[in-house]
């Protein structure tokens, strides 16, 4: 169980309170962690939420990886702690080297905010508890740089190690292999471009994101090699 | 200080008339120096002083028991119950966007957000009514693309969702686009702060970006004069500011923290007229004076002249009035958010605004703070209807190349290409987002985040075609359209903000349009019991001495009292009944001011269709109620393009066809007679619904049913959903760029 969730706030992050609300709504206890503090406190899981950490200046996530909290998050992840990066959080995780590849500008060179359908490809990770491969979810995307790229070797490795967590059913941004989310090898670090916290109420059009956050709350630490 | 008698060319170059100069001379009892003159010129500019429009704006209704702050402050504020207040404001950034589309639009968003957090509110929504020249004009496309990217680039990054707006293309805006931006925020009622400086000895702290040479004279050079071919508009580019959304985001969070901790007495954003405006406004509102040390202003470059520091419109700056003992904590919070903070002023008791070089240094300017505002000129400019008004109104706008099916395809336009570039979901409030009649946002307690079970309905609306034909009735119809739009998401109107975009006020017919529009707005706002709580006037919207069509834009806000599910929206089921609510026009209804007349027929004049305001208020109230009670499957306002366009939008959205009886000519299909709404409901509910509408005094008519894969409208239109969909969705991506690989 990972009931206590730390939600990281960089200057420029903007989805931190939405994420806190969604976690609390689903029975967790979320607290905001300041990027300048290196003490994570007694949290069971980390979410790096969406937004524009440090204005996305230079390159998305390129400055955020140097914030003091990132070393602690890397250590937390090495010990199997669940870490979920959403949107800008995914970008930060790739810049920090916790996930492979990179997110470049959408192929249409426009920001895109819309509902998107994604499909579970792998469930052996912190967002896949209770899910089945092939499950379809409607979850909004909201990004300019969501076009996932990696080397052919990395792509092959991701496929062989069953680390592609989601694929888009109708690729909106040009991502290689229609990839919407990936994990590290043990499955305790996941990055995804769609925003599960925005899909937690039928009033807002979908609650397909709730199961992912519930999964995060249910997943304990995953043993790492 | 040296006081040389002025050379007339100086004040004229600053945009002041000889008479205004004489006024300043009289107020000071001496000739002003250059710095003082520069300060008066920005504060007495049309943009800051509303000198041409003030006399008319006084006729607008501004009061209601729920209005906490009306026009004249940074934003209007209403009490929406449960201890929650809503701050709302609309602004224009038309001229900067014409010159430098991306930055013009971006800084428009930044400026309006500061107006909201100045009141103590966290901004939670932006809406952007945008108007551009025609899509076949390359420059207009460049402007549109840049403006939309600017709203997207700044708004998304600063972290406030853009939840609605409009996008209009018309010849009248070629060369002079209209970029209006509305922002809304919520706050606990008790946190309401006003831009006031009080308490002698308190400090004025300048927060945020450093002051540079950008935007000097923006209000007087750019916003208060038109464009023409002879003046080199490119030379005005340095008067456009450059925005930094990341700076704004940190500034916003820092200011909200200062407010949360109760550390500020008053706070004021720096927008038009920069430090001059912020220091004099806070001082004069607080009945105080202020000493300002310009050497303390953190500036972007060395050697800036005092008038540059005092009138620069560099973005992302705020002025906070704090008690000396709070200063350390204020600086601590600023440091945490990595924003600069300098003590640049001290509140004094003598009502004088003194600009000093060092608090104990030379006096560079000294004037009574209130004279910059209270003594600004007020003009009763000559007004007259156009000479050919009677002739124009006698024209028949229904003539033209009628081919109803082709006309319908030509009039459809899906704005999704625009709003999919905006984050419209942040904060998890967006129950109904852009692309619908009205926007609906969950209303949550700004302190606890707890849901109230209620929601805010919002819409922005303008219609230059109606207002060109008849600015008075046209404006009343615009307000009614806004009210009907929020009724379609279940909200009842509470307040209106307006952005009055007009041409050159020195043209008597423009002043007549403005005056008529104010009267039309007054009538409609009174009828809907929705007072005007704030606004903005943008004049001199002209190119080569041709004024834009009058374009008053309103933003409306209202409450949905009990939100348990999503409102029905415009999606229909198969085998549903289609019912039209509202007064049906006669067969020979006028087409004047309709989209059809302007885009297809070619006649832009005539006399608007009859408009029954009282009936429309009744219909809107009924519509809000049936939406709240979930009585219908679908609901859609009939707006521009008339019934045919509204039905086509429903069919496209649903992917389901319709068979509609009657409506056999272009008048019936495309007229824009106001106050009508389409609803869809099941067969079994039909009879009781018809009866209830009639009992409630709302005219009602069954016009057809849903089903199949074509839209069959009377005897003239039979189009497949596929044809309609591609006509509607392809136009903007084809003109402005694909944006997505999947469409």
PDB file of N, CA, C and O in Angstrom, chain B residues 477-524:
ATOM      1  N   UNK B 477     -29.365  42.266 -28.300  1.00  0.00           N
ATOM      2  CA  UNK B 477     -29.419  40.863 -28.741  1.00  0.00           C
ATOM      3  C   UNK B 477     -28.152  40.101 -28.347  1.00  0.00           C
ATOM      4  O   UNK B 477     -28.209  38.903 -28.058  1.00  0.00           O
ATOM      5  N   UNK B 478     -27.027  40.800 -28.332  1.00  0.00           N
ATOM      6  CA  UNK B 478     -25.768  40.158 -27.916  1.00  0.00           C
ATOM      7  C   UNK B 478     -25.856  39.741 -26.442  1.00  0.00           C
ATOM      8  O   UNK B 478     -25.481  38.626 -26.069  1.00  0.00           O
ATOM      9  N   UNK B 479     -26.363  40.637 -25.609  1.00  0.00           N
ATOM     10  CA  UNK B 479     -26.507  40.305 -24.179  1.00  0.00           C
ATOM     11  C   UNK B 479     -27.460  39.122 -24.020  1.00  0.00           C
ATOM     12  O   UNK B 479     -27.202  38.176 -23.255  1.00  0.00           O
ATOM     13  N   UNK B 480     -28.562  39.153 -24.791  1.00  0.00           N
ATOM     14  CA  UNK B 480     -29.543  38.066 -24.707  1.00  0.00           C
ATOM     15  C   UNK B 480     -28.935  36.742 -25.170  1.00  0.00           C
ATOM     16  O   UNK B 480     -29.184  35.686 -24.580  1.00  0.00           O
ATOM     17  N   UNK B 481     -28.117  36.815 -26.197  1.00  0.00           N
ATOM     18  CA  UNK B 481     -27.444  35.615 -26.704  1.00  0.00           C
ATOM     19  C   UNK B 481     -26.544  35.022 -25.611  1.00  0.00           C
ATOM     20  O   UNK B 481     -26.514  33.809 -25.395  1.00  0.00           O
ATOM     21  N   UNK B 482     -25.822  35.906 -24.916  1.00  0.00           N
ATOM     22  CA  UNK B 482     -24.940  35.443 -23.841  1.00  0.00           C
ATOM     23  C   UNK B 482     -25.758  34.777 -22.738  1.00  0.00           C
ATOM     24  O   UNK B 482     -25.401  33.707 -22.222  1.00  0.00           O
ATOM     25  N   UNK B 483     -26.868  35.413 -22.384  1.00  0.00           N
ATOM     26  CA  UNK B 483     -27.708  34.864 -21.308  1.00  0.00           C
ATOM     27  C   UNK B 483     -28.290  33.517 -21.743  1.00  0.00           C
ATOM     28  O   UNK B 483     -28.382  32.574 -20.942  1.00  0.00           O
ATOM     29  N   UNK B 484     -28.673  33.419 -23.021  1.00  0.00           N
ATOM     30  CA  UNK B 484     -29.240  32.158 -23.513  1.00  0.00           C
ATOM     31  C   UNK B 484     -28.174  31.072 -23.538  1.00  0.00           C
ATOM     32  O   UNK B 484     -28.452  29.907 -23.261  1.00  0.00           O
ATOM     33  N   UNK B 485     -26.950  31.469 -23.876  1.00  0.00           N
ATOM     34  CA  UNK B 485     -25.867  30.482 -23.896  1.00  0.00           C
ATOM     35  C   UNK B 485     -25.645  29.854 -22.523  1.00  0.00           C
ATOM     36  O   UNK B 485     -25.458  28.646 -22.419  1.00  0.00           O
ATOM     37  N   UNK B 486     -25.672  30.674 -21.485  1.00  0.00           N
ATOM     38  CA  UNK B 486     -25.456  30.058 -20.164  1.00  0.00           C
ATOM     39  C   UNK B 486     -26.722  29.351 -19.681  1.00  0.00           C
ATOM     40  O   UNK B 486     -26.646  28.396 -18.914  1.00  0.00           O
ATOM     41  N   UNK B 487     -27.887  29.794 -20.174  1.00  0.00           N
ATOM     42  CA  UNK B 487     -29.115  29.060 -19.847  1.00  0.00           C
ATOM     43  C   UNK B 487     -29.016  27.634 -20.380  1.00  0.00           C
ATOM     44  O   UNK B 487     -29.475  26.685 -19.744  1.00  0.00           O
ATOM     45  N   UNK B 488     -28.369  27.471 -21.528  1.00  0.00           N
ATOM     46  CA  UNK B 488     -28.232  26.142 -22.138  1.00  0.00           C
ATOM     47  C   UNK B 488     -27.351  25.205 -21.313  1.00  0.00           C
ATOM     48  O   UNK B 488     -27.345  24.007 -21.543  1.00  0.00           O
ATOM     49  N   UNK B 489     -26.560  25.755 -20.380  1.00  0.00           N
ATOM     50  CA  UNK B 489     -25.847  24.884 -19.436  1.00  0.00           C
ATOM     51  C   UNK B 489     -26.443  24.993 -18.028  1.00  0.00           C
ATOM     52  O   UNK B 489     -25.841  24.562 -17.057  1.00  0.00           O
ATOM     53  N   UNK B 490     -27.628  25.562 -17.942  1.00  0.00           N
ATOM     54  CA  UNK B 490     -28.359  25.555 -16.678  1.00  0.00           C
ATOM     55  C   UNK B 490     -28.085  26.716 -15.745  1.00  0.00           C
ATOM     56  O   UNK B 490     -28.451  26.672 -14.576  1.00  0.00           O
ATOM     57  N   UNK B 491     -27.428  27.772 -16.243  1.00  0.00           N
ATOM     58  CA  UNK B 491     -27.065  28.874 -15.349  1.00  0.00           C
ATOM     59  C   UNK B 491     -27.969  30.088 -15.550  1.00  0.00           C
ATOM     60  O   UNK B 491     -28.427  30.367 -16.658  1.00  0.00           O
ATOM     61  N   UNK B 492     -28.199  30.793 -14.458  1.00  0.00           N
ATOM     62  CA  UNK B 492     -29.005  32.006 -14.483  1.00  0.00           C
ATOM     63  C   UNK B 492     -28.078  33.204 -14.305  1.00  0.00           C
ATOM     64  O   UNK B 492     -27.221  33.196 -13.420  1.00  0.00           O
ATOM     65  N   UNK B 493     -28.243  34.253 -15.131  1.00  0.00           N
ATOM     66  CA  UNK B 493     -27.265  35.341 -15.149  1.00  0.00           C
ATOM     67  C   UNK B 493     -27.159  36.113 -13.840  1.00  0.00           C
ATOM     68  O   UNK B 493     -28.159  36.340 -13.158  1.00  0.00           O
ATOM     69  N   UNK B 494     -25.934  36.500 -13.474  1.00  0.00           N
ATOM     70  CA  UNK B 494     -25.705  37.329 -12.287  1.00  0.00           C
ATOM     71  C   UNK B 494     -25.004  38.632 -12.624  1.00  0.00           C
ATOM     72  O   UNK B 494     -25.227  39.635 -11.958  1.00  0.00           O
ATOM     73  N   UNK B 495     -24.118  38.615 -13.583  1.00  0.00           N
ATOM     74  CA  UNK B 495     -23.360  39.835 -13.884  1.00  0.00           C
ATOM     75  C   UNK B 495     -22.774  39.767 -15.283  1.00  0.00           C
ATOM     76  O   UNK B 495     -22.634  38.686 -15.863  1.00  0.00           O
ATOM     77  N   UNK B 496     -22.435  40.943 -15.760  1.00  0.00           N
ATOM     78  CA  UNK B 496     -21.872  41.078 -17.101  1.00  0.00           C
ATOM     79  C   UNK B 496     -20.620  41.945 -17.010  1.00  0.00           C
ATOM     80  O   UNK B 496     -20.553  42.871 -16.201  1.00  0.00           O
ATOM     81  N   UNK B 497     -19.624  41.624 -17.804  1.00  0.00           N
ATOM     82  CA  UNK B 497     -18.523  42.557 -18.044  1.00  0.00           C
ATOM     83  C   UNK B 497     -18.508  42.843 -19.538  1.00  0.00           C
ATOM     84  O   UNK B 497     -18.943  42.015 -20.334  1.00  0.00           O
ATOM     85  N   UNK B 498     -18.038  44.025 -19.899  1.00  0.00           N
ATOM     86  CA  UNK B 498     -18.108  44.350 -21.321  1.00  0.00           C
ATOM     87  C   UNK B 498     -16.778  44.868 -21.844  1.00  0.00           C
ATOM     88  O   UNK B 498     -15.979  45.446 -21.122  1.00  0.00           O
ATOM     89  N   UNK B 499     -16.555  44.609 -23.104  1.00  0.00           N
ATOM     90  CA  UNK B 499     -15.397  45.141 -23.783  1.00  0.00           C
ATOM     91  C   UNK B 499     -15.934  45.842 -25.023  1.00  0.00           C
ATOM     92  O   UNK B 499     -16.417  45.201 -25.955  1.00  0.00           O
ATOM     93  N   UNK B 500     -15.896  47.148 -24.996  1.00  0.00           N
ATOM     94  CA  UNK B 500     -16.531  47.934 -26.057  1.00  0.00           C
ATOM     95  C   UNK B 500     -15.482  48.287 -27.112  1.00  0.00           C
ATOM     96  O   UNK B 500     -14.697  49.218 -26.930  1.00  0.00           O
ATOM     97  N   UNK B 501     -15.488  47.534 -28.186  1.00  0.00           N
ATOM     98  CA  UNK B 501     -14.520  47.743 -29.267  1.00  0.00           C
ATOM     99  C   UNK B 501     -15.163  48.588 -30.356  1.00  0.00           C
ATOM    100  O   UNK B 501     -16.105  48.133 -31.029  1.00  0.00           O
ATOM    101  N   UNK B 502     -14.668  49.791 -30.515  1.00  0.00           N
ATOM    102  CA  UNK B 502     -15.252  50.702 -31.504  1.00  0.00           C
ATOM    103  C   UNK B 502     -14.144  51.392 -32.283  1.00  0.00           C
ATOM    104  O   UNK B 502     -12.959  51.238 -31.984  1.00  0.00           O
ATOM    105  N   UNK B 503     -14.560  52.190 -33.248  1.00  0.00           N
ATOM    106  CA  UNK B 503     -13.616  52.918 -34.088  1.00  0.00           C
ATOM    107  C   UNK B 503     -13.147  54.213 -33.437  1.00  0.00           C
ATOM    108  O   UNK B 503     -12.980  54.298 -32.209  1.00  0.00           O
ATOM    109  N   UNK B 504     -12.951  55.197 -34.254  1.00  0.00           N
ATOM    110  CA  UNK B 504     -12.373  56.464 -33.814  1.00  0.00           C
ATOM    111  C   UNK B 504     -13.433  57.363 -33.171  1.00  0.00           C
ATOM    112  O   UNK B 504     -14.397  57.745 -33.831  1.00  0.00           O
ATOM    113  N   UNK B 505     -13.260  57.687 -31.892  1.00  0.00           N
ATOM    114  CA  UNK B 505     -14.297  58.457 -31.180  1.00  0.00           C
ATOM    115  C   UNK B 505     -14.427  59.889 -31.697  1.00  0.00           C
ATOM    116  O   UNK B 505     -15.380  60.585 -31.332  1.00  0.00           O
ATOM    117  N   UNK B 506     -13.462  60.292 -32.518  1.00  0.00           N
ATOM    118  CA  UNK B 506     -13.577  61.627 -33.096  1.00  0.00           C
ATOM    119  C   UNK B 506     -14.523  61.620 -34.298  1.00  0.00           C
ATOM    120  O   UNK B 506     -14.831  62.670 -34.853  1.00  0.00           O
ATOM    121  N   UNK B 507     -14.975  60.449 -34.698  1.00  0.00           N
ATOM    122  CA  UNK B 507     -15.995  60.353 -35.749  1.00  0.00           C
ATOM    123  C   UNK B 507     -17.370  60.319 -35.078  1.00  0.00           C
ATOM    124  O   UNK B 507     -17.648  59.403 -34.303  1.00  0.00           O
ATOM    125  N   UNK B 508     -18.239  61.284 -35.394  1.00  0.00           N
ATOM    126  CA  UNK B 508     -19.533  61.344 -34.701  1.00  0.00           C
ATOM    127  C   UNK B 508     -20.369  60.077 -34.848  1.00  0.00           C
ATOM    128  O   UNK B 508     -21.089  59.698 -33.923  1.00  0.00           O
ATOM    129  N   UNK B 509     -20.256  59.388 -35.997  1.00  0.00           N
ATOM    130  CA  UNK B 509     -21.067  58.168 -36.115  1.00  0.00           C
ATOM    131  C   UNK B 509     -20.543  57.055 -35.210  1.00  0.00           C
ATOM    132  O   UNK B 509     -21.316  56.212 -34.748  1.00  0.00           O
ATOM    133  N   UNK B 510     -19.249  57.072 -34.910  1.00  0.00           N
ATOM    134  CA  UNK B 510     -18.714  56.076 -33.976  1.00  0.00           C
ATOM    135  C   UNK B 510     -19.226  56.364 -32.562  1.00  0.00           C
ATOM    136  O   UNK B 510     -19.640  55.455 -31.836  1.00  0.00           O
ATOM    137  N   UNK B 511     -19.230  57.648 -32.189  1.00  0.00           N
ATOM    138  CA  UNK B 511     -19.754  57.990 -30.857  1.00  0.00           C
ATOM    139  C   UNK B 511     -21.236  57.642 -30.753  1.00  0.00           C
ATOM    140  O   UNK B 511     -21.725  57.234 -29.702  1.00  0.00           O
ATOM    141  N   UNK B 512     -21.947  57.809 -31.871  1.00  0.00           N
ATOM    142  CA  UNK B 512     -23.372  57.430 -31.883  1.00  0.00           C
ATOM    143  C   UNK B 512     -23.519  55.924 -31.675  1.00  0.00           C
ATOM    144  O   UNK B 512     -24.336  55.464 -30.881  1.00  0.00           O
ATOM    145  N   UNK B 513     -22.668  55.149 -32.370  1.00  0.00           N
ATOM    146  CA  UNK B 513     -22.709  53.686 -32.189  1.00  0.00           C
ATOM    147  C   UNK B 513     -22.460  53.328 -30.725  1.00  0.00           C
ATOM    148  O   UNK B 513     -23.164  52.495 -30.148  1.00  0.00           O
ATOM    149  N   UNK B 514     -21.455  53.983 -30.140  1.00  0.00           N
ATOM    150  CA  UNK B 514     -21.097  53.681 -28.752  1.00  0.00           C
ATOM    151  C   UNK B 514     -22.267  54.008 -27.820  1.00  0.00           C
ATOM    152  O   UNK B 514     -22.635  53.221 -26.947  1.00  0.00           O
ATOM    153  N   UNK B 515     -22.841  55.162 -28.034  1.00  0.00           N
ATOM    154  CA  UNK B 515     -23.946  55.593 -27.181  1.00  0.00           C
ATOM    155  C   UNK B 515     -25.148  54.659 -27.336  1.00  0.00           C
ATOM    156  O   UNK B 515     -25.779  54.250 -26.346  1.00  0.00           O
ATOM    157  N   UNK B 516     -25.455  54.303 -28.568  1.00  0.00           N
ATOM    158  CA  UNK B 516     -26.571  53.385 -28.816  1.00  0.00           C
ATOM    159  C   UNK B 516     -26.291  52.022 -28.186  1.00  0.00           C
ATOM    160  O   UNK B 516     -27.173  51.397 -27.596  1.00  0.00           O
ATOM    161  N   UNK B 517     -25.060  51.559 -28.339  1.00  0.00           N
ATOM    162  CA  UNK B 517     -24.701  50.241 -27.798  1.00  0.00           C
ATOM    163  C   UNK B 517     -24.861  50.236 -26.276  1.00  0.00           C
ATOM    164  O   UNK B 517     -25.354  49.267 -25.692  1.00  0.00           O
ATOM    165  N   UNK B 518     -24.429  51.323 -25.633  1.00  0.00           N
ATOM    166  CA  UNK B 518     -24.556  51.402 -24.178  1.00  0.00           C
ATOM    167  C   UNK B 518     -26.033  51.334 -23.786  1.00  0.00           C
ATOM    168  O   UNK B 518     -26.416  50.626 -22.847  1.00  0.00           O
ATOM    169  N   UNK B 519     -26.896  52.017 -24.552  1.00  0.00           N
ATOM    170  CA  UNK B 519     -28.328  51.978 -24.227  1.00  0.00           C
ATOM    171  C   UNK B 519     -28.912  50.578 -24.428  1.00  0.00           C
ATOM    172  O   UNK B 519     -29.700  50.100 -23.613  1.00  0.00           O
ATOM    173  N   UNK B 520     -28.497  49.936 -25.515  1.00  0.00           N
ATOM    174  CA  UNK B 520     -28.991  48.579 -25.768  1.00  0.00           C
ATOM    175  C   UNK B 520     -28.526  47.615 -24.685  1.00  0.00           C
ATOM    176  O   UNK B 520     -29.283  46.758 -24.214  1.00  0.00           O
ATOM    177  N   UNK B 521     -27.282  47.783 -24.272  1.00  0.00           N
ATOM    178  CA  UNK B 521     -26.737  46.918 -23.227  1.00  0.00           C
ATOM    179  C   UNK B 521     -27.457  47.167 -21.902  1.00  0.00           C
ATOM    180  O   UNK B 521     -27.794  46.236 -21.166  1.00  0.00           O
ATOM    181  N   UNK B 522     -27.711  48.437 -21.626  1.00  0.00           N
ATOM    182  CA  UNK B 522     -28.439  48.816 -20.416  1.00  0.00           C
ATOM    183  C   UNK B 522     -29.803  48.151 -20.356  1.00  0.00           C
ATOM    184  O   UNK B 522     -30.174  47.573 -19.337  1.00  0.00           O
ATOM    185  N   UNK B 523     -30.525  48.240 -21.456  1.00  0.00           N
ATOM    186  CA  UNK B 523     -31.874  47.665 -21.490  1.00  0.00           C
ATOM    187  C   UNK B 523     -31.828  46.168 -21.236  1.00  0.00           C
ATOM    188  O   UNK B 523     -32.590  45.628 -20.431  1.00  0.00           O
ATOM    189  N   UNK B 524     -30.906  45.500 -21.928  1.00  0.00           N
ATOM    190  CA  UNK B 524     -30.871  44.041 -21.812  1.00  0.00           C
ATOM    191  C   UNK B 524     -30.347  43.598 -20.444  1.00  0.00           C
ATOM    192  O   UNK B 524     -30.879  42.672 -19.843  1.00  0.00           O
TER     193      UNK B 524
END
